[in-house]
Coordinates of C-alpha atoms in Angstrom, one line a residue:
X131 CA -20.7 96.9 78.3
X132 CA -20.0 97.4 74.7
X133 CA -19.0 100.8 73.0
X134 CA -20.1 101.5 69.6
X135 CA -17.4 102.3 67.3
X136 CA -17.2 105.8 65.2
X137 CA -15.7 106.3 61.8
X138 CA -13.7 109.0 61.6
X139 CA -11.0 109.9 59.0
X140 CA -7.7 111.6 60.8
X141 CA -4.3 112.7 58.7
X142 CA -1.2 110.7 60.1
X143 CA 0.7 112.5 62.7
X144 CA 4.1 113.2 61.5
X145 CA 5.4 114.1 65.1
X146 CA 4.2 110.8 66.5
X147 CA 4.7 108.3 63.3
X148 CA 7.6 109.8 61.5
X149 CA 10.1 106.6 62.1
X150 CA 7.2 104.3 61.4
X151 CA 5.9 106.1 58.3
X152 CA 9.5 105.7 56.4
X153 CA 9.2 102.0 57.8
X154 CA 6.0 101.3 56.1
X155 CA 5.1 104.0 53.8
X156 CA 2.6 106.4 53.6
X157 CA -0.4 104.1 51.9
X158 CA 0.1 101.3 54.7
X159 CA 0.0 103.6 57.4
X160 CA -3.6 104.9 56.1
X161 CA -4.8 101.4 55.4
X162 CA -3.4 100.6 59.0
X163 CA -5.6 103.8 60.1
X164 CA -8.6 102.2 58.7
X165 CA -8.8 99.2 61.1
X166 CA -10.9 98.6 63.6
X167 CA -9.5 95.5 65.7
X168 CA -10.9 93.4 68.5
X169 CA -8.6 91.6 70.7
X170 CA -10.4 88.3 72.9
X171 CA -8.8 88.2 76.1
X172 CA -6.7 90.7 78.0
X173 CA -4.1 87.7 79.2
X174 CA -0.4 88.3 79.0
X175 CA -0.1 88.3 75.0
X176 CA -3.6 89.5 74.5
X177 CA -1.9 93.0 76.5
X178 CA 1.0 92.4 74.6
X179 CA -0.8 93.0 71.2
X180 CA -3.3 95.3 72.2
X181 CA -0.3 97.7 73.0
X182 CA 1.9 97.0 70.5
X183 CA -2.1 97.7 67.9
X184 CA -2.5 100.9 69.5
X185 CA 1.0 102.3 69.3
X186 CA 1.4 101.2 65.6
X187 CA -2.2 103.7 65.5
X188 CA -5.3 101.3 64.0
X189 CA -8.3 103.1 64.0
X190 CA -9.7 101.8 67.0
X191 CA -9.4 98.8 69.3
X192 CA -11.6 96.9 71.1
X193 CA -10.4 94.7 74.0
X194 CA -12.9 91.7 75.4
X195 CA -13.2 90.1 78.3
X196 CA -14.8 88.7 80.5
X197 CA -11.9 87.0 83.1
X198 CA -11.0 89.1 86.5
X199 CA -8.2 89.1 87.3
X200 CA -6.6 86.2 89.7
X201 CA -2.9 86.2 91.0
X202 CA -1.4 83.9 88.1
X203 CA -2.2 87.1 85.6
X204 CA 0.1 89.6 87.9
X205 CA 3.1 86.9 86.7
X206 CA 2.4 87.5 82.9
X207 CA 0.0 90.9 82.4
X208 CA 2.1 93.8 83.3
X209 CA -1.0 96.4 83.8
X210 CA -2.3 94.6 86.2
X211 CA -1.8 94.5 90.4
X212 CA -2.8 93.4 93.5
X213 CA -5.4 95.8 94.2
X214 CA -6.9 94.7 90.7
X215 CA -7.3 91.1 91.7
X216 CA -11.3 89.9 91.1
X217 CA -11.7 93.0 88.9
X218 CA -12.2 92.5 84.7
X219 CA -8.9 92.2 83.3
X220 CA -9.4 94.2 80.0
X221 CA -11.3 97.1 82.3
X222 CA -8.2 97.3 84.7
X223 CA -6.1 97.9 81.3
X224 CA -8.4 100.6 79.2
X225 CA -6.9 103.9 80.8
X226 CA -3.7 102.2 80.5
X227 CA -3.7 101.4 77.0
X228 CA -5.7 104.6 76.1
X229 CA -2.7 106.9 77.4
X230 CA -0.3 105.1 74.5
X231 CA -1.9 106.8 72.0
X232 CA -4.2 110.0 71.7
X233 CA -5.1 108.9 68.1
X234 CA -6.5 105.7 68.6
X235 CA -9.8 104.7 70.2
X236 CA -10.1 102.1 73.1
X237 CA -12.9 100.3 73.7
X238 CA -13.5 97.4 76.5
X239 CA -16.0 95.3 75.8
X240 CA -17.2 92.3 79.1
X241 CA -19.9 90.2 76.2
X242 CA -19.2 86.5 76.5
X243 CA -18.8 85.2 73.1
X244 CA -21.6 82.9 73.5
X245 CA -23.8 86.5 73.7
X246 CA -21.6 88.0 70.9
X247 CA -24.3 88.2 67.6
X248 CA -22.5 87.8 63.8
X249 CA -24.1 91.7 63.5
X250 CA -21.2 92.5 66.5
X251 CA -18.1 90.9 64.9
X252 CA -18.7 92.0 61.8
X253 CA -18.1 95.8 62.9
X254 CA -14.6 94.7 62.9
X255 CA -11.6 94.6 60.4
X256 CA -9.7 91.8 62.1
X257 CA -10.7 90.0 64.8
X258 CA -7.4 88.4 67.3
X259 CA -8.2 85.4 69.5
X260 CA -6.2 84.3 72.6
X261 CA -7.3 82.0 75.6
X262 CA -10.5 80.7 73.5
X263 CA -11.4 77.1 72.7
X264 CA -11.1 75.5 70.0
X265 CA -14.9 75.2 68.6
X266 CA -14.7 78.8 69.5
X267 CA -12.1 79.9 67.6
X268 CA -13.7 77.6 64.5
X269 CA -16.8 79.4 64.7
X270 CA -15.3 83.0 64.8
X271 CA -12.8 82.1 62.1
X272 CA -15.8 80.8 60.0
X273 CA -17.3 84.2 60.3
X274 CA -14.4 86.1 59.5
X275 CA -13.8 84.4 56.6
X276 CA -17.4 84.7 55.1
X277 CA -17.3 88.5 56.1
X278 CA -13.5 89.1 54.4
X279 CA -12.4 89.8 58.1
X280 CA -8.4 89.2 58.7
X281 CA -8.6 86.7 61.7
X282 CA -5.5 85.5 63.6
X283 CA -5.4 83.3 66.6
X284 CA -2.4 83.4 69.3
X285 CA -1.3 81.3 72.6
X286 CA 1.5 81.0 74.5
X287 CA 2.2 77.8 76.8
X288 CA 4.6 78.7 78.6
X289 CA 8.0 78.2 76.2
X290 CA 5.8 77.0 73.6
X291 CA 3.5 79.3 71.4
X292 CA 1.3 79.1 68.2
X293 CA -0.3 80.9 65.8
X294 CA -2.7 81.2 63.1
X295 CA -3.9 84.0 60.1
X296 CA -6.4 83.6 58.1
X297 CA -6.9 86.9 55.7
X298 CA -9.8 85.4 54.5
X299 CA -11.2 85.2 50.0
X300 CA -9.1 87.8 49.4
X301 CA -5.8 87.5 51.5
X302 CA -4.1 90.8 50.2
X303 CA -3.5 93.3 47.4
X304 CA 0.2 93.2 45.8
X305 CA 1.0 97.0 45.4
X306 CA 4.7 96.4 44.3
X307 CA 4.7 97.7 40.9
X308 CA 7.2 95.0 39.3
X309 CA 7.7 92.7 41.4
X310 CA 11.3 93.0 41.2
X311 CA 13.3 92.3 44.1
X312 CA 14.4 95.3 46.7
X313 CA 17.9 96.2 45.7
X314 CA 20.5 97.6 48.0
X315 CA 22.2 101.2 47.2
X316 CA 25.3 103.0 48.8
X317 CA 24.1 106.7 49.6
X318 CA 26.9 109.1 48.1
X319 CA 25.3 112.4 49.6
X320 CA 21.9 114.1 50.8
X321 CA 22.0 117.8 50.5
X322 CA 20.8 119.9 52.4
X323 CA 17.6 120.3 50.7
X324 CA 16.6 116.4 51.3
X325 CA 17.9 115.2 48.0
X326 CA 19.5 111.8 48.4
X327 CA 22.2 110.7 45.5
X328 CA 23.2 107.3 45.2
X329 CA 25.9 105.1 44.1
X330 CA 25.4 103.4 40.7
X331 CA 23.5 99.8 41.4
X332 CA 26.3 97.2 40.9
X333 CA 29.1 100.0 41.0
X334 CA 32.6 98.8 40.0
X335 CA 35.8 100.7 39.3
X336 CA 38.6 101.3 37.1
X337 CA 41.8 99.7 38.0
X338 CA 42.8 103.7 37.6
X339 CA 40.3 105.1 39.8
X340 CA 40.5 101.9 42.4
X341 CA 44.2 102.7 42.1
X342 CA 43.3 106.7 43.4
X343 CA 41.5 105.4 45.8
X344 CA 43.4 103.1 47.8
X345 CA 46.3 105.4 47.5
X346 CA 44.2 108.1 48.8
X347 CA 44.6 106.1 52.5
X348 CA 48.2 104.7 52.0
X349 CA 47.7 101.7 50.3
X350 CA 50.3 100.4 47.9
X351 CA 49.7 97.7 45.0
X352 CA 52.3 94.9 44.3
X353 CA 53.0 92.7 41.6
X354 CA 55.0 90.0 40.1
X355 CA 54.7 90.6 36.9
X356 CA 55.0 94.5 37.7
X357 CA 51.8 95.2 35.5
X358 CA 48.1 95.5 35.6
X359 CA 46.5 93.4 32.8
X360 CA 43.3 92.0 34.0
X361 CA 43.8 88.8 31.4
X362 CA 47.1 88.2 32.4
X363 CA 48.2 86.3 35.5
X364 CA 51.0 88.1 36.4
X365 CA 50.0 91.0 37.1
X366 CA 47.8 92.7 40.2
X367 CA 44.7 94.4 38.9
X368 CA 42.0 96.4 40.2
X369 CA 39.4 96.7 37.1
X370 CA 36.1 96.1 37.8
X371 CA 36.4 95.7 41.8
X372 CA 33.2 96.1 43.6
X373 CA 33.2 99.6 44.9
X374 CA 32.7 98.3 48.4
X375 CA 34.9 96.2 48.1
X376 CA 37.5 99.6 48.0
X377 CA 35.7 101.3 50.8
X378 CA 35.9 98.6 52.9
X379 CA 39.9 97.9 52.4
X380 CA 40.1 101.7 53.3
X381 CA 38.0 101.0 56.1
X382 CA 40.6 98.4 57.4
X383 CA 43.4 100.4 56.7
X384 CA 41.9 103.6 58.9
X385 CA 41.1 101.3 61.6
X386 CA 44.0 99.1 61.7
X387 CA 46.3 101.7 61.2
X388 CA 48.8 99.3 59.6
X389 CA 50.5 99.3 56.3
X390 CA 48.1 97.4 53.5
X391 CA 49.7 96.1 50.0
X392 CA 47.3 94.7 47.6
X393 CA 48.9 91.6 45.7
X394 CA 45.6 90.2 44.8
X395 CA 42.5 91.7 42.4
X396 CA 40.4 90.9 39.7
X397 CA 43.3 89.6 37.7
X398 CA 42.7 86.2 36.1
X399 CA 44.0 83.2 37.5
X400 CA 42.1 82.8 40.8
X401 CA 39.2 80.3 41.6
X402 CA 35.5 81.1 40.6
X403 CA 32.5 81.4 42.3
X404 CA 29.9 84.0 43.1
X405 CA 31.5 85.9 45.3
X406 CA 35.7 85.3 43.4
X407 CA 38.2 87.7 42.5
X408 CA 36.9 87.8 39.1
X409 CA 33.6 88.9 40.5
X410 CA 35.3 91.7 42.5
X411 CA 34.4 90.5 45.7
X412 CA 37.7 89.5 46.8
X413 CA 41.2 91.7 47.5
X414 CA 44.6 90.0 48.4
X415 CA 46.7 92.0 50.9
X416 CA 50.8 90.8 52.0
X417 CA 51.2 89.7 55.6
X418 CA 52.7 91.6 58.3
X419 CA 52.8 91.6 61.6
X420 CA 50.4 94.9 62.5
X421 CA 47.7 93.5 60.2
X422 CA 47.7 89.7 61.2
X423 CA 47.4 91.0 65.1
X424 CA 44.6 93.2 63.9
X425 CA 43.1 90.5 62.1
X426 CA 43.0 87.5 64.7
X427 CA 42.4 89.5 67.7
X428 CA 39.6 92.0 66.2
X429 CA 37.5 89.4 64.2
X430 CA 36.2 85.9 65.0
X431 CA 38.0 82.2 64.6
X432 CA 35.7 80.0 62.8
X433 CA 37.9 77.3 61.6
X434 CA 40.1 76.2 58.4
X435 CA 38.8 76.0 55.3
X436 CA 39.2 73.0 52.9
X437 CA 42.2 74.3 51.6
X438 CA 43.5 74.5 55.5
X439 CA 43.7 78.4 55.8
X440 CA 42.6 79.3 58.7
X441 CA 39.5 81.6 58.5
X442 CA 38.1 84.8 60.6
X443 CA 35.1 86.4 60.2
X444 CA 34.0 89.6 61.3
X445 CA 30.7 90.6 62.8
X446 CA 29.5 92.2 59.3
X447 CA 30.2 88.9 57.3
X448 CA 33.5 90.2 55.6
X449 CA 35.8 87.4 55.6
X450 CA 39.3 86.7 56.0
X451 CA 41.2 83.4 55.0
X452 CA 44.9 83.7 55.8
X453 CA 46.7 82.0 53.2
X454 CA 50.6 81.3 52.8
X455 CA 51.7 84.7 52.4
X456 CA 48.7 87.1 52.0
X457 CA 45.2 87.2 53.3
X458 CA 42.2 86.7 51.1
X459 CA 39.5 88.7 51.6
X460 CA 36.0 88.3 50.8
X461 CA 34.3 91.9 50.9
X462 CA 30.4 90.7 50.7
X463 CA 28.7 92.8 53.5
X464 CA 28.6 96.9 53.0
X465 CA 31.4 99.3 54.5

């Protein structure tokens, strides 16, 4: 028994999508409400994707099959039970499946693929294959790719698995406008109103307003040289530190709760590298006792580096090198 498949054009749900629309956007979640998928086999994964199809909300989804069910399936497809044993598998799952999701249409179809015409798969958008053989899964994916239809193939062998997509002539449209890589951005504030503002991309400070900021939390600044000269050796300096670089030193002070002294900036002198002093990734505080116990018992051991400082890492990627007599910190994830 096959059910034919009705076009119908519904506006996206904002109650039941909202997490997934900010995931994908707006246009993907109307191209994903365009598709009409069959699923071959209602198996453990071929339930596993026909759930996980009709919660994301396709169009419609047709699940075929024409296995009952036998006692190996009650170990691996969780809509199935005893009393279902020598029943269709995919027919034991449609009210099942159907109560996931109001929006999209489940169909079961019990066709054998030998009786399925080219008319039958070509209703369909994309067209996933589990438990078939291979010159099955050849002649479907030949189809699919004459009609432009996505077709992807799935198995599981126990702790082995595979898979195969094939998005046929035309694979995909690019809509990203410049292709510029995704950049990352601090949020400052989002008013009330929804309007987000964001730090500057790249932000760095002052030495003057790292200086206000630090202070703000009780941190003090030391120097040899008793100055602040970026170009000159001596001196500790602040100017052009990665803002997060700041806000995570605050963040260490607040949950430490022990006394922090910079000795180390963006003052000249140190080694280079991507992520340096000179860069702004990396602050020196002094030793004491309150921060080293912090230090070594809240953040992970992971050996000496070449230099022999022994090295800690937290579970964000900051990391912290203890040197002679300060640590040097790497500030690369956010705070």
């Amino acid at each position: 028994m096959t059910t034919q498949i009705p076009s119908n054009d519904e506006d996206i749900d904002d109650q039941l999508y909202n997490r997934q629309r900010y995931v994908l956007g707006d246009d993907a979640m109307k191209r994903l409400r365009q598709h009409h998928v069959l699923i071959i086999n209602a198996g453990g994964l071929g339930i596993e994707i026909a759930k996980n199809v009709v919660l994301a909300g396709v169009h419609s989804i047709t699940l075929q099959d024409t296995n009952n069910t036998n006692m190996l399936d009650l170990a691996t497809q969780y809509y199935l039970h005893e009393e279902n044993i020598g029943k269709n598998r995919a027919e034991c799952s449609l009210e099942k499946l159907r109560a996931l999701n109001d929006y999209v249409k489940v169909h079961v179809s019990t066709k054998s693929l030998s009786d399925c015409t080219n008319e039958y798969f070509q209703q369909f958008t994309c067209i996933v294959v589990t438990e078939c053989t291979l010159d099955e899964m050849k002649r479907i994916n030949e189809l699919c790719r004459i009609n432009n239809i996505i077709f992807i193939m799935a198995d599981i062998y126990g702790v082995f698995s595979r898979c195969f997509v094939d998005c046929g002539n035309q694979p995909f449209t690019v809509f990203d406008k410049d292709g510029e890589q995704s950049k990352e951005v601090f949020i400052n504030h989002i008013s009330p109103e929804g309007i987000v503002t964001v730090a500057a991309i790249g932000c760095t400070h002052t030495h003057a307003a790292a200086l206000t900021q630090i202070k703000s939390v009780g941190i003090g600044i030391s120097s040899s040289g008793g100055c602040s000269n970026r170009a000159n050796p001596k001196c500790t300096s602040l100017d052009q530190v990665r803002c997060n670089a700041i806000r995570c030193l605050k963040t260490l002070k607040t949950s430490s709760g022990c006394a922090l002294t910079v000795t180390g900036g963006t003052e000249t002198g140190h080694a280079g590298g991507t992520y340096s002093h000179g860069n702004g990734y990396k602050i020196d505080i002094s030793l004491n006792a309150c921060i080293n116990s912090y230090i070594t018992k809240s953040f992970a051991y992971i050996g000496k580096r070449g230099d022999g400082a022994a090295q800690y890492k937290a579970s964000s990627g900051n990391l912290y090198a203890k040197e002679g007599n300060h640590w040097d910190i790497t500030f690369t994830a956010t705070c």
